[in-house]
Amino acid sequence: MFTTRPTLQGTFGMVSSTHWLASQSAMAVLEDGGNAFDAAVAAGFVLHVVEPHLCGPAGEVPMILAPAGGPVRVLCGQGPAPAGASIEHYTGLGLELVPGTGPLAAAVPGAFDAWMTLLRDHGTKRLADVLKYAIGYAEDGHAPVERVGETVESVRELFETEWTDSAALYLPGGEPPAPGRLFKNPALAATWRRLISEAEAAAGADRAAQIDAARKAWREGFVAEALVAAAARPTMDTSGKRHTGTLTAADLAAYEATYEDPVTYDWNGWTLCKAGPWSQGPVFLQQLALLPDDLAYGTPEYVHTLIEGSKLAMADREAWYGDAADVPLDTLLSDGYNAGRRALIGEGASYELRPGSPDGRTPRLSEHTTTVAAGGAGFDALGLAGTGAGEPTVAKDGTTRGDTCHLDIVDRWGNMAAATPSGGWLQSNPVIPELGFPLGTRLQMAWLDEGLPNSLTPGRRPRTTLTPSLALRDGVPVLAFGTPGGDQQDQWSVHFFLAVALRERVRGGLDLQGAIDAPNWHQDSFPGSFYPRAMLPGSVTVEARIGAEVIEELRRRGHEVSVGEPWSEGRLCAVARDPQTGVLSAAANPRGMQGYAVGR
């Protein structure tokens, strides 16, 4: 089969990420004797430097970890709502939705502590060893990808008139970062150098103690002081007003990343592992549970069935997922419940949001969803069209939608990791000049309606779209994968996984690159997770390569089909390990000419 790139194979180590510099930095750590977890931390911090429009240190990161010979675990780097982030506080300001930008949307930053926890508990390298790559690219510069400058240009007016500290970094001399010119972030490099210095001074030569000292400096030291001061500054946000945030020193001091068991589902000999319903991860599993047994890959019926199943799973996400209530997950993944839901998939396209009633419960949805007219014109009017590639979008009213990054790594010992770092985007909050990065905006994903599973609740995590994946065969981890893309993540990932599981193998292993290259699509018939929380009933966006037969049949069935560019849907990364032979594999998304896999 022809693919854009080969599926890489080797026995030493494999890395796939959304930026080639992160992939190669991770590989350098493996070459230096580090394991997959050391390499993941190095890559994560490089992504903060080279994809600042997609992730940052004050954002968040969920990870799925499979230590060789050990149990699969989820490491949650999603911070909760601050103690002062109550619904009453926001509605008292006259708000119906959490703003999409500004400090009011900032959760407690979770990414840094999660990376440090991973390094301490599963890595072998010192803090300075894994941060040196990010420090080098921030201090000495790197040639940025086109999207960085395009994102900065889209918020130029905001930067120049309101967020002037951001303009100082990203519009020096009035020019945004551009390919072929070195872009530097000396303040970020200085932050990491100071953190390392303070950690080494406090802990001496003890590796784990150094890492904990760095965590303390973040939570209670100079980083915390700067983060709290930034949250307290009145800042223009998407509401059109200046607000201060709710993040306090006590919120930062109390936060620690946590481990938990993955949610799993068995399907045709595979066991799929996802983060819990504080993420959208179980949506992936529900879509598998809804599949009929006799579906032929790639046919119009196949695509229609997946689209309709995705609508049902996403409707359940809206009604039942969140960290502010008990989620009836066992029922949502049960055979009986999904048999009933599967019967709702008819010959034609559905336009209603149809959550189920697990255990007889009555579903309840937010009253503040924006329903946009079908046919695509509604999204154009909001300025949110063209989001298929998963990159940040800036609407005509200044609304910004960020996206994310992804990385997967497997090493020669069989350790495997999948991580989806996100948040803290350059367009989310003003740059904190003494640190070189902004706060995040993950609270925009929580509702200001009372009594919903995803209602804004102090101390609870806003439901996130971030959703890495890990799959086992016969109880052994064999595949780690994931993608950026917000609400599309657990649509694109399902399509990728089924292309791996249902299609031919290559070179004696999984056809990872062929599955990534396969034509992809997504639907928008549910409330979006990002401000302004719009939904577009009946809308399906497909890559032109999917073929005229599929497009025509979907339209005949009543889907509002938008045909995107041939390579516009999905940004998957993946690594694999054959437990019988020890052969490792990797592949990366060619869309956007940015993601790369490396290995040997």
Short mmCIF file of C-alpha atoms in Angstrom, two decimals, residues 260 263 275-282 317 320-323 325 327 329 332 463-464:
data_model
loop_
_atom_site.label_atom_id
_atom_site.label_comp_id
_atom_site.label_asym_id
_atom_site.label_seq_id
_atom_site.Cartn_x
_atom_site.Cartn_y
_atom_site.Cartn_z
CA GLU A 260 -5.71 6.58 38.67
CA VAL A 263 -11.27 3.09 32.06
CA ALA A 275 -8.76 8.41 31.07
CA GLY A 276 -11.95 8.69 33.09
CA PRO A 277 -15.04 10.82 32.46
CA TRP A 278 -13.34 13.97 33.69
CA SER A 279 -11.97 13.70 30.14
CA GLN A 280 -13.94 12.75 27.04
CA GLY A 281 -11.99 9.48 26.89
CA PRO A 282 -14.91 7.09 27.46
CA ARG A 317 -20.82 12.97 27.13
CA TRP A 320 -23.33 12.42 31.97
CA TYR A 321 -19.57 13.15 31.91
CA GLY A 322 -17.84 15.43 34.37
CA ASP A 323 -16.01 15.64 37.68
CA ALA A 325 -21.07 14.24 39.89
CA VAL A 327 -20.86 9.15 36.33
CA LEU A 329 -19.88 4.62 33.52
CA LEU A 332 -22.79 3.58 29.73
CA ARG A 463 -14.16 18.15 31.76
CA THR A 464 -11.39 18.19 29.21
#
